[in-house]
Tab-separated table of C-alpha atoms in Angstrom:
chain	number	residue	atom	x	y	z
A	1	UNK	CA	-5.674	-20.587	67.278
A	2	UNK	CA	-2.896	-20.266	64.689
A	3	UNK	CA	-0.932	-22.992	66.485
A	4	UNK	CA	-3.954	-25.306	66.276
A	5	UNK	CA	-4.361	-24.630	62.518
A	6	UNK	CA	-0.666	-25.295	61.836
A	7	UNK	CA	-0.822	-28.484	63.865
A	8	UNK	CA	-3.623	-29.707	61.584
A	9	UNK	CA	-1.653	-28.784	58.452
A	10	UNK	CA	1.497	-30.587	59.611
A	11	UNK	CA	0.035	-33.417	61.677
A	12	UNK	CA	1.851	-36.015	59.541
A	13	UNK	CA	5.292	-34.740	60.529
A	14	UNK	CA	6.253	-34.579	64.193
A	15	UNK	CA	9.434	-32.725	63.271
A	16	UNK	CA	7.554	-29.859	61.652
A	17	UNK	CA	5.052	-29.683	64.504
A	18	UNK	CA	7.899	-29.388	66.983
A	19	UNK	CA	9.561	-26.628	64.942
A	20	UNK	CA	6.319	-24.710	64.648
A	21	UNK	CA	5.765	-24.820	68.398
A	22	UNK	CA	9.246	-23.353	68.762
A	23	UNK	CA	8.574	-20.402	66.435
A	24	UNK	CA	7.360	-16.978	67.362
A	25	UNK	CA	3.932	-15.786	66.253
A	26	UNK	CA	5.652	-13.616	63.597
A	27	UNK	CA	7.551	-16.654	62.328
A	28	UNK	CA	4.381	-18.715	62.168
A	29	UNK	CA	2.646	-15.930	60.249
A	30	UNK	CA	5.487	-16.030	57.729
A	31	UNK	CA	5.068	-19.776	57.256
A	32	UNK	CA	1.283	-19.356	56.929
A	33	UNK	CA	1.815	-16.854	54.110
A	34	UNK	CA	4.341	-19.148	52.426
A	35	UNK	CA	1.885	-22.048	52.623
A	36	UNK	CA	-0.855	-19.867	51.144
A	37	UNK	CA	1.374	-18.752	48.258
A	38	UNK	CA	2.476	-22.350	47.651
A	39	UNK	CA	-1.147	-23.497	47.523
A	40	UNK	CA	-1.848	-20.879	44.852
A	41	UNK	CA	1.174	-22.130	42.905
A	42	UNK	CA	-0.056	-25.736	43.127
A	43	UNK	CA	-3.511	-24.684	41.964
A	44	UNK	CA	-1.999	-23.020	38.885
A	45	UNK	CA	0.577	-25.744	38.139
A	46	UNK	CA	1.261	-26.180	34.461
A	47	UNK	CA	3.431	-28.189	32.080
A	48	UNK	CA	6.108	-26.562	29.909
A	49	UNK	CA	8.857	-28.594	28.226
A	50	UNK	CA	10.870	-28.097	25.023
A	51	UNK	CA	13.509	-30.714	25.955
A	52	UNK	CA	16.342	-28.297	25.167
A	53	UNK	CA	18.022	-29.339	28.420
A	54	UNK	CA	18.505	-32.755	26.795
A	55	UNK	CA	16.612	-34.522	29.574
A	56	UNK	CA	13.069	-35.600	30.423
A	57	UNK	CA	13.598	-36.882	33.957
A	58	UNK	CA	13.648	-33.495	35.700
A	59	UNK	CA	11.928	-30.085	35.372
A	60	UNK	CA	9.436	-31.602	34.667
A	61	UNK	CA	9.883	-35.260	35.467
A	62	UNK	CA	8.374	-37.690	32.951
A	63	UNK	CA	7.774	-41.267	34.046
A	64	UNK	CA	6.354	-44.487	32.677
A	65	UNK	CA	8.129	-46.462	29.964
A	66	UNK	CA	11.016	-44.013	30.259
A	67	UNK	CA	13.568	-46.568	28.979
A	68	UNK	CA	11.997	-46.461	25.496
A	69	UNK	CA	12.116	-42.681	25.007
A	70	UNK	CA	15.125	-40.511	24.258
A	71	UNK	CA	15.828	-36.811	23.670
A	72	UNK	CA	17.532	-36.269	20.294
A	73	UNK	CA	18.835	-33.205	18.456
A	74	UNK	CA	16.669	-32.103	15.517
A	75	UNK	CA	17.976	-29.111	13.565
A	76	UNK	CA	18.716	-26.401	16.154
A	77	UNK	CA	16.839	-27.867	19.125
A	78	UNK	CA	16.002	-31.102	20.932
A	79	UNK	CA	12.899	-33.268	20.680
A	80	UNK	CA	11.478	-36.204	22.599
A	81	UNK	CA	11.542	-39.350	20.413
A	82	UNK	CA	10.191	-42.864	20.804
A	83	UNK	CA	12.869	-45.536	21.040
A	84	UNK	CA	11.019	-48.832	21.414
A	85	UNK	CA	12.014	-51.461	18.822
A	86	UNK	CA	9.455	-54.161	19.545
A	87	UNK	CA	6.688	-54.984	17.084
A	88	UNK	CA	3.022	-54.919	18.085
A	89	UNK	CA	3.758	-52.890	21.188
A	90	UNK	CA	2.349	-49.932	23.101
A	91	UNK	CA	4.124	-47.676	25.567
A	92	UNK	CA	3.662	-44.329	27.312
A	93	UNK	CA	5.285	-41.435	29.115
A	94	UNK	CA	3.465	-39.023	31.467
A	95	UNK	CA	4.128	-36.059	33.726
A	96	UNK	CA	2.175	-34.348	36.511
A	97	UNK	CA	-0.512	-31.883	35.455
A	98	UNK	CA	-3.101	-30.279	37.732
A	99	UNK	CA	-4.904	-28.163	35.118
A	100	UNK	CA	-8.213	-29.589	33.952
A	101	UNK	CA	-10.392	-26.682	32.730
A	102	UNK	CA	-10.233	-22.985	31.854
A	103	UNK	CA	-6.907	-23.790	30.247
A	104	UNK	CA	-5.103	-24.548	26.973
A	105	UNK	CA	-2.921	-27.438	25.753
A	106	UNK	CA	-0.517	-26.923	22.871
A	107	UNK	CA	2.223	-29.213	21.571
A	108	UNK	CA	4.267	-30.166	18.481
A	109	UNK	CA	4.240	-33.674	17.067
A	110	UNK	CA	5.946	-35.226	14.049
A	111	UNK	CA	4.863	-38.737	13.045
A	112	UNK	CA	7.120	-39.856	10.215
A	113	UNK	CA	4.740	-42.467	8.816
A	114	UNK	CA	1.248	-42.932	7.409
A	115	UNK	CA	-0.991	-43.500	10.419
A	116	UNK	CA	-3.382	-46.449	10.643
A	117	UNK	CA	-5.667	-48.323	13.012
A	118	UNK	CA	-2.592	-50.022	14.482
A	119	UNK	CA	-0.179	-47.090	14.382
A	120	UNK	CA	-1.277	-43.933	16.186
A	121	UNK	CA	-0.620	-41.717	19.191
A	122	UNK	CA	-2.971	-40.819	22.045
A	123	UNK	CA	-1.985	-37.520	23.677
A	124	UNK	CA	-3.611	-37.439	27.110
A	125	UNK	CA	-4.549	-33.894	28.028
A	126	UNK	CA	-5.925	-35.115	31.362
A	127	UNK	CA	-5.706	-38.440	33.159
A	128	UNK	CA	-6.374	-39.461	36.738
A	129	UNK	CA	-3.732	-42.177	36.432
A	130	UNK	CA	-0.034	-41.801	35.627
A	131	UNK	CA	-0.326	-45.082	33.723
A	132	UNK	CA	-2.058	-43.772	30.614
A	133	UNK	CA	-2.847	-47.336	29.485
A	134	UNK	CA	-4.707	-48.321	32.663
A	135	UNK	CA	-8.103	-49.530	31.387
A	136	UNK	CA	-9.920	-48.053	34.405
A	137	UNK	CA	-8.543	-44.506	34.036
A	138	UNK	CA	-10.505	-41.332	33.328
A	139	UNK	CA	-9.552	-38.338	31.196
A	140	UNK	CA	-9.453	-36.734	27.758
A	141	UNK	CA	-7.042	-37.429	24.913
A	142	UNK	CA	-6.292	-36.412	21.328
A	143	UNK	CA	-5.863	-39.391	19.003
A	144	UNK	CA	-3.509	-38.713	16.094
A	145	UNK	CA	-4.197	-41.352	13.466
A	146	UNK	CA	-6.714	-44.150	12.963
A	147	UNK	CA	-8.161	-46.106	10.065
A	148	UNK	CA	-9.515	-42.689	8.926
A	149	UNK	CA	-6.095	-40.975	9.333
A	150	UNK	CA	-7.609	-38.140	11.348
A	151	UNK	CA	-7.062	-36.094	14.518
A	152	UNK	CA	-9.915	-36.481	17.044
A	153	UNK	CA	-10.744	-35.671	20.671
A	154	UNK	CA	-11.862	-38.495	22.936
A	155	UNK	CA	-13.020	-38.823	26.522
A	156	UNK	CA	-12.273	-41.854	28.670
A	157	UNK	CA	-14.697	-42.639	31.490
A	158	UNK	CA	-13.829	-45.727	33.552
A	159	UNK	CA	-11.835	-47.070	30.640
A	160	UNK	CA	-14.526	-46.537	27.973
A	161	UNK	CA	-13.336	-44.351	25.070
A	162	UNK	CA	-15.863	-42.086	23.316
A	163	UNK	CA	-15.074	-39.795	20.379
A	164	UNK	CA	-16.457	-36.306	21.081
A	165	UNK	CA	-14.816	-34.280	18.244
A	166	UNK	CA	-14.418	-36.050	14.888
A	167	UNK	CA	-11.569	-34.581	12.831
A	168	UNK	CA	-11.215	-34.382	9.057
A	169	UNK	CA	-10.360	-37.739	7.405
A	170	UNK	CA	-6.978	-38.263	5.643
A	171	UNK	CA	-5.286	-35.442	7.581
A	172	UNK	CA	-2.429	-37.766	8.605
A	173	UNK	CA	-2.335	-39.874	5.446
A	174	UNK	CA	1.245	-38.871	4.614
A	175	UNK	CA	4.719	-40.301	5.144
A	176	UNK	CA	5.687	-37.303	7.284
A	177	UNK	CA	3.100	-35.585	9.471
A	178	UNK	CA	4.548	-32.488	11.126
A	179	UNK	CA	1.866	-30.710	13.160
A	180	UNK	CA	0.982	-28.445	16.023
A	181	UNK	CA	-2.164	-29.194	17.983
A	182	UNK	CA	-4.052	-26.841	20.310
A	183	UNK	CA	-6.955	-27.733	22.579
A	184	UNK	CA	-8.875	-25.255	24.722
A	185	UNK	CA	-11.329	-26.038	27.524
A	186	UNK	CA	-13.192	-23.093	29.033
A	187	UNK	CA	-14.498	-22.757	32.576
A	188	UNK	CA	-17.946	-23.695	31.207
A	189	UNK	CA	-16.541	-26.929	29.693
A	190	UNK	CA	-16.595	-25.788	26.054
A	191	UNK	CA	-13.864	-27.665	24.151
A	192	UNK	CA	-12.199	-26.743	20.853
A	193	UNK	CA	-9.661	-28.821	18.871
A	194	UNK	CA	-7.342	-27.171	16.322
A	195	UNK	CA	-4.468	-28.454	14.207
A	196	UNK	CA	-1.800	-26.851	12.031
A	197	UNK	CA	-0.178	-29.296	9.615
A	198	UNK	CA	2.629	-26.884	8.842
A	199	UNK	CA	3.958	-27.526	12.342
A	200	UNK	CA	4.466	-23.820	12.991
A	201	UNK	CA	1.313	-22.909	14.945
A	202	UNK	CA	0.637	-19.998	12.557
A	203	UNK	CA	-2.249	-21.496	10.547
A	204	UNK	CA	-4.490	-23.419	12.919
A	205	UNK	CA	-7.588	-25.070	11.462
A	206	UNK	CA	-10.569	-25.817	13.709
A	207	UNK	CA	-11.453	-29.516	13.795
A	208	UNK	CA	-14.531	-28.986	15.930
A	209	UNK	CA	-16.098	-27.976	19.241
A	210	UNK	CA	-18.108	-29.718	21.944
A	211	UNK	CA	-19.385	-29.127	25.469
A	212	UNK	CA	-18.493	-31.950	27.824
A	213	UNK	CA	-17.997	-32.147	31.604
A	214	UNK	CA	-17.733	-35.923	32.035
A	215	UNK	CA	-14.325	-35.746	33.777
A	216	UNK	CA	-13.531	-32.900	36.162
A	217	UNK	CA	-10.267	-34.078	37.756
A	218	UNK	CA	-6.777	-34.790	36.513
A	219	UNK	CA	-3.280	-35.546	37.656
A	220	UNK	CA	-1.277	-36.197	34.513
A	221	UNK	CA	-0.487	-35.312	30.878
A	222	UNK	CA	1.359	-37.565	28.458
A	223	UNK	CA	1.812	-39.619	25.302
A	224	UNK	CA	0.651	-43.177	24.639
A	225	UNK	CA	1.998	-44.811	21.459
A	226	UNK	CA	0.800	-47.885	19.565
A	227	UNK	CA	3.014	-49.352	16.815
A	228	UNK	CA	2.882	-52.548	14.767
A	229	UNK	CA	5.967	-53.291	12.647
A	230	UNK	CA	9.589	-52.159	12.450
A	231	UNK	CA	8.572	-49.540	9.839
A	232	UNK	CA	7.257	-47.409	12.704
A	233	UNK	CA	10.192	-47.691	15.098
A	234	UNK	CA	11.709	-44.405	16.368
A	235	UNK	CA	9.451	-42.244	14.217
A	236	UNK	CA	7.434	-40.416	16.897
A	237	UNK	CA	8.734	-36.948	17.808
A	238	UNK	CA	7.304	-34.442	20.370
A	239	UNK	CA	8.273	-30.910	21.378
A	240	UNK	CA	7.163	-27.482	22.640
A	241	UNK	CA	4.626	-28.758	25.162
A	242	UNK	CA	2.697	-26.054	27.021
A	243	UNK	CA	-0.249	-26.572	29.358
A	244	UNK	CA	-1.419	-23.367	30.974
A	245	UNK	CA	-3.993	-20.576	31.027
A	246	UNK	CA	-5.906	-19.801	27.864
A	247	UNK	CA	-3.767	-17.531	25.681
A	248	UNK	CA	-5.632	-14.509	24.312
A	249	UNK	CA	-4.612	-13.608	20.744
A	250	UNK	CA	-3.952	-9.880	20.451
A	251	UNK	CA	-1.705	-10.043	17.390
A	252	UNK	CA	-3.233	-8.812	14.110
A	253	UNK	CA	-2.682	-10.769	10.889
A	254	UNK	CA	0.010	-9.694	8.465
A	255	UNK	CA	-0.043	-9.668	4.653
A	256	UNK	CA	2.715	-12.078	3.572
A	257	UNK	CA	2.515	-12.335	-0.208
A	258	UNK	CA	0.458	-12.149	-3.365
A	259	UNK	CA	1.067	-14.544	-6.271
A	260	UNK	CA	-0.359	-14.329	-9.783
A	261	UNK	CA	-1.481	-17.815	-10.817
A	262	UNK	CA	-2.802	-16.693	-14.214
A	263	UNK	CA	-3.789	-13.477	-15.960
A	264	UNK	CA	-7.031	-13.317	-13.922
A	265	UNK	CA	-6.268	-15.054	-10.605
A	266	UNK	CA	-4.132	-14.044	-7.629
A	267	UNK	CA	-3.482	-15.917	-4.382
A	268	UNK	CA	-3.104	-13.800	-1.215
A	269	UNK	CA	-1.325	-15.300	1.814
A	270	UNK	CA	-1.677	-13.981	5.375
A	271	UNK	CA	0.406	-14.820	8.460
A	272	UNK	CA	-2.486	-16.679	10.129
A	273	UNK	CA	-6.020	-17.871	9.555
A	274	UNK	CA	-8.331	-15.006	8.637
A	275	UNK	CA	-12.086	-14.693	9.154
A	276	UNK	CA	-14.194	-15.784	6.230
A	277	UNK	CA	-16.507	-12.739	6.493
A	278	UNK	CA	-13.692	-10.224	6.063
A	279	UNK	CA	-11.346	-12.061	3.710
A	280	UNK	CA	-14.125	-12.903	1.227
A	281	UNK	CA	-15.333	-9.280	1.068
A	282	UNK	CA	-13.850	-7.948	-2.206
A	283	UNK	CA	-13.990	-4.320	-1.049
A	284	UNK	CA	-11.196	-5.195	1.395
A	285	UNK	CA	-8.705	-5.552	-1.485
A	286	UNK	CA	-7.398	-3.221	-4.187
A	287	UNK	CA	-4.882	-3.690	-7.011
A	288	UNK	CA	-3.341	-0.792	-8.925
A	289	UNK	CA	-3.245	-0.233	-12.694
A	290	UNK	CA	-7.039	-0.486	-12.964
A	291	UNK	CA	-7.343	-4.140	-11.934
A	292	UNK	CA	-10.679	-4.973	-10.275
A	293	UNK	CA	-11.690	-8.057	-8.250
A	294	UNK	CA	-14.832	-10.090	-8.852
A	295	UNK	CA	-14.604	-12.782	-6.128
A	296	UNK	CA	-12.525	-13.681	-3.067
A	297	UNK	CA	-12.605	-17.202	-1.610
A	298	UNK	CA	-10.786	-18.547	1.441
A	299	UNK	CA	-8.942	-21.807	0.814
A	300	UNK	CA	-10.678	-24.867	2.287
A	301	UNK	CA	-7.490	-26.463	3.669
A	302	UNK	CA	-5.476	-23.330	4.510
A	303	UNK	CA	-7.528	-20.545	6.153
A	304	UNK	CA	-4.572	-18.141	5.799
A	305	UNK	CA	-4.821	-18.314	1.979
A	306	UNK	CA	-7.354	-16.388	-0.151
A	307	UNK	CA	-7.995	-16.919	-3.874
A	308	UNK	CA	-8.878	-13.761	-5.844
A	309	UNK	CA	-10.538	-13.877	-9.272
A	310	UNK	CA	-10.056	-10.718	-11.286
A	311	UNK	CA	-12.596	-8.946	-13.493
A	312	UNK	CA	-9.958	-7.886	-16.031
A	313	UNK	CA	-6.639	-9.387	-17.062
A	314	UNK	CA	-3.131	-8.773	-15.787
A	315	UNK	CA	-0.543	-7.610	-18.313
A	316	UNK	CA	2.545	-9.753	-18.983
A	317	UNK	CA	5.860	-8.644	-17.436
A	318	UNK	CA	4.102	-6.107	-15.197
A	319	UNK	CA	4.515	-5.555	-11.443
A	320	UNK	CA	1.421	-4.771	-9.374
A	321	UNK	CA	0.680	-3.646	-5.819
A	322	UNK	CA	-2.060	-5.260	-3.751
A	323	UNK	CA	-3.499	-3.524	-0.672
A	324	UNK	CA	-5.517	-5.404	1.994
A	325	UNK	CA	-7.676	-3.521	4.518
A	326	UNK	CA	-10.079	-4.495	7.314
A	327	UNK	CA	-8.992	-8.161	7.222
A	328	UNK	CA	-9.473	-9.824	10.631
A	329	UNK	CA	-8.034	-12.990	12.158
A	330	UNK	CA	-10.192	-15.482	14.062
A	331	UNK	CA	-9.846	-13.401	17.240
A	332	UNK	CA	-11.119	-10.235	15.508
A	333	UNK	CA	-7.707	-8.573	15.376
A	334	UNK	CA	-7.581	-6.233	12.351
A	335	UNK	CA	-4.700	-6.047	9.886
A	336	UNK	CA	-2.562	-2.914	9.998
A	337	UNK	CA	-3.816	-0.023	7.868
A	338	UNK	CA	-2.078	0.258	4.511
A	339	UNK	CA	-0.807	-3.328	4.433
A	340	UNK	CA	0.396	-3.979	0.897
A	341	UNK	CA	2.684	-6.210	-1.154
A	342	UNK	CA	4.050	-6.220	-4.712
A	343	UNK	CA	3.654	-9.103	-7.142
A	344	UNK	CA	4.516	-9.650	-10.791
A	345	UNK	CA	2.703	-11.356	-13.617
A	346	UNK	CA	5.094	-13.187	-15.941
A	347	UNK	CA	4.018	-15.508	-18.707
A	348	UNK	CA	6.287	-18.530	-18.602
A	349	UNK	CA	8.217	-19.630	-21.683
A	350	UNK	CA	8.365	-23.145	-23.076
A	351	UNK	CA	11.392	-24.853	-21.562
A	352	UNK	CA	14.093	-26.309	-23.754
A	353	UNK	CA	16.497	-29.170	-23.000
A	354	UNK	CA	18.482	-28.372	-19.803
A	355	UNK	CA	16.915	-24.952	-19.290
A	356	UNK	CA	16.121	-26.304	-15.844
A	357	UNK	CA	18.584	-28.729	-14.309
A	358	UNK	CA	18.800	-31.064	-11.314
A	359	UNK	CA	21.302	-29.201	-9.173
A	360	UNK	CA	21.424	-31.040	-5.828
A	361	UNK	CA	20.215	-34.363	-4.413
A	362	UNK	CA	19.744	-35.265	-0.736
A	363	UNK	CA	19.248	-39.033	-0.442
A	364	UNK	CA	20.695	-40.269	2.851
A	365	UNK	CA	19.628	-38.541	6.105
A	366	UNK	CA	21.688	-40.703	8.487
A	367	UNK	CA	23.225	-39.209	10.495
A	368	UNK	CA	21.305	-35.931	10.572
A	369	UNK	CA	23.582	-32.922	10.156
A	370	UNK	CA	21.875	-29.510	10.079
A	371	UNK	CA	19.155	-30.657	7.653
A	372	UNK	CA	15.670	-32.112	8.154
A	373	UNK	CA	15.039	-35.842	8.114
A	374	UNK	CA	13.498	-35.768	4.633
A	375	UNK	CA	14.753	-36.228	1.061
A	376	UNK	CA	14.887	-33.402	-1.465
A	377	UNK	CA	15.996	-32.548	-4.988
A	378	UNK	CA	17.006	-28.996	-5.865
A	379	UNK	CA	16.325	-27.523	-9.327
A	380	UNK	CA	18.059	-24.534	-10.922
A	381	UNK	CA	16.698	-22.405	-13.799
A	382	UNK	CA	19.784	-21.642	-15.847
A	383	UNK	CA	17.812	-20.028	-18.686
A	384	UNK	CA	16.843	-16.387	-19.282
A	385	UNK	CA	13.122	-17.208	-19.115
A	386	UNK	CA	10.559	-17.933	-16.407
A	387	UNK	CA	9.381	-21.557	-16.576
A	388	UNK	CA	6.116	-22.915	-15.172
A	389	UNK	CA	6.540	-26.375	-13.645
A	390	UNK	CA	2.867	-27.264	-13.262
A	391	UNK	CA	2.437	-30.939	-14.104
A	392	UNK	CA	6.151	-31.564	-14.575
A	393	UNK	CA	7.536	-34.927	-13.434
A	394	UNK	CA	10.493	-35.672	-11.183
A	395	UNK	CA	10.918	-39.428	-11.549
A	396	UNK	CA	13.116	-42.459	-11.047
A	397	UNK	CA	12.744	-45.710	-12.976
A	398	UNK	CA	9.758	-46.816	-10.864
A	399	UNK	CA	7.858	-43.691	-9.728
A	400	UNK	CA	6.670	-40.476	-11.391
A	401	UNK	CA	6.332	-37.599	-8.922
A	402	UNK	CA	4.152	-34.672	-10.045
A	403	UNK	CA	5.134	-31.055	-9.389
A	404	UNK	CA	2.342	-28.584	-8.701
A	405	UNK	CA	1.842	-25.079	-10.065
A	406	UNK	CA	5.054	-23.096	-9.610
A	407	UNK	CA	6.916	-20.636	-11.831
A	408	UNK	CA	10.672	-20.787	-11.409
A	409	UNK	CA	12.314	-17.525	-12.417
A	410	UNK	CA	15.622	-17.124	-14.280
A	411	UNK	CA	18.550	-17.833	-11.950
A	412	UNK	CA	16.243	-19.183	-9.251
A	413	UNK	CA	16.690	-22.358	-7.160
A	414	UNK	CA	13.770	-24.532	-6.047
A	415	UNK	CA	13.691	-27.354	-3.460
A	416	UNK	CA	11.437	-30.267	-4.383
A	417	UNK	CA	10.304	-32.691	-1.669
A	418	UNK	CA	7.282	-34.758	-0.672
A	419	UNK	CA	4.145	-32.731	-0.009
A	420	UNK	CA	4.239	-33.619	3.689
A	421	UNK	CA	7.827	-32.341	4.060
A	422	UNK	CA	7.448	-28.818	2.644
A	423	UNK	CA	7.220	-27.161	6.067
A	424	UNK	CA	10.587	-28.690	7.003
A	425	UNK	CA	12.360	-26.852	4.174
A	426	UNK	CA	10.605	-23.489	4.096
A	427	UNK	CA	13.440	-21.827	6.039
A	428	UNK	CA	16.001	-23.046	3.504
A	429	UNK	CA	14.578	-21.332	0.395
A	430	UNK	CA	11.891	-21.753	-2.245
A	431	UNK	CA	10.181	-25.099	-1.807
A	432	UNK	CA	7.449	-26.988	-3.671
A	433	UNK	CA	5.767	-30.225	-2.706
A	434	UNK	CA	5.633	-33.229	-5.041
A	435	UNK	CA	2.746	-35.666	-5.238
A	436	UNK	CA	3.858	-39.347	-5.294
A	437	UNK	CA	7.414	-38.480	-4.328
A	438	UNK	CA	9.918	-40.963	-5.813
A	439	UNK	CA	11.888	-42.391	-2.886
A	440	UNK	CA	15.620	-41.821	-3.494
A	441	UNK	CA	17.869	-44.826	-3.117
A	442	UNK	CA	20.882	-44.148	-0.922
A	443	UNK	CA	23.475	-46.095	-2.918
A	444	UNK	CA	22.481	-45.210	-6.477
A	445	UNK	CA	19.529	-44.169	-8.610
A	446	UNK	CA	18.607	-42.335	-11.801
A	447	UNK	CA	16.437	-39.240	-11.784
A	448	UNK	CA	14.552	-37.708	-14.689
A	449	UNK	CA	13.000	-34.251	-15.080
A	450	UNK	CA	10.241	-34.069	-17.707
A	451	UNK	CA	7.609	-31.508	-18.687
A	452	UNK	CA	3.879	-32.039	-18.351
A	453	UNK	CA	3.901	-33.102	-22.040
A	454	UNK	CA	6.615	-35.690	-21.388
A	455	UNK	CA	9.460	-33.703	-22.965
A	456	UNK	CA	12.813	-34.668	-21.511
A	457	UNK	CA	14.566	-31.765	-19.725
A	458	UNK	CA	17.345	-33.239	-17.548
A	459	UNK	CA	18.542	-36.432	-15.830
A	460	UNK	CA	21.148	-37.504	-13.283
A	461	UNK	CA	22.517	-40.962	-12.589
A	462	UNK	CA	24.147	-40.866	-9.147
A	463	UNK	CA	26.120	-43.372	-7.103
A	464	UNK	CA	27.565	-43.089	-3.602
A	465	UNK	CA	31.130	-43.649	-4.855
A	466	UNK	CA	30.958	-40.003	-5.948
A	467	UNK	CA	31.855	-39.114	-2.339
A	468	UNK	CA	35.342	-40.655	-2.824
A	469	UNK	CA	35.571	-40.831	0.948
A	470	UNK	CA	34.341	-43.628	3.232
A	471	UNK	CA	33.411	-41.282	6.069
A	472	UNK	CA	31.441	-38.892	3.822
A	473	UNK	CA	29.809	-41.890	2.129
């Protein structure tokens, strides 16, 4: 009986049939067990690739338009990058994937351009065809970018695309979109789409949910890219791809910081998104020195941030302690008892000429050497007073960039960059995003630092001959 079963399994290979007939019953039992274990492994196959091996042709093998993708070093690791330099083109790369439901997809993407209806990425979570651009294929994909600059979930049934989760408009309307995306599909075909525009995976925001069972099979996962002009060449980066079982969150949120924005408002930052019912309950917070809280509101764009309005005023040059209790994350994990953090309230002084100076300029990112692919200007407060930069301008002769609310303390450094690039520099020190960032010319430019009232504080005229070395230049 066992011989007959094995003959059926291996009927396509005469060699294996012959070998099986030559085995003992014990040997055949061993092979039967091995086949059973292998079938379980196939059924639970998953995708996991961070490209740190510098290759995308093995473990796992990616195929398709493989000649127009490369693996490049970015900071301390490697990332998959597009490499096609043809206008009005589309291209793809896919790998085998057998998981279709009761599973989770998570990946990092960095699109270094403003998306549009002609420049976007379709990330196929499932596809029954390795060619992700086959018009007759079936599957589900996340579209990053469109005329609405959003992140949405689509289904494709016999080549017809239908949007089933509509993301928030203008999410990808930036020159640098660094993000993590997570999609979950349960055994009952409930889908959820989340995105984290910090690129860390610590502050996911829910784009939406839907129940859909239109496609129940898959064979592949991958990326399909559409680009129009040379401005979009080599600006698609992917990393940290994981397709596997649904990950259950058992980690409680942590209290990261509290920041006094004024004498009656404090921002509280947690390590991850927190539930609106617990974070907006004022009895879950306390501040010493007799300070009471009147309202707590979770930030609309960052669910890890809570805005507190105080009933009485903070005192200048005073340090306070904030305690958060009973705060839960979106998986109902509760913050550790006694979580607390200190913060200070300091009234900023009026800055005088060169109290704050332009200390460092990063204009040319080619080639990348241990820094992100994004411009920055570093400020230094050389005065003895705290200075609030809200509304200040960092400008060149053509563009005025506006700095948001930030108090730079005496002796403190601050990195300024475009709003979309702040996550890239958080590990390097204090960082603040700038609206309408003035693009820095590589060869030469003049930068101005002015207050919100237009008072001149500092300026730098730079030129690349400063390097005094052709290689450094």
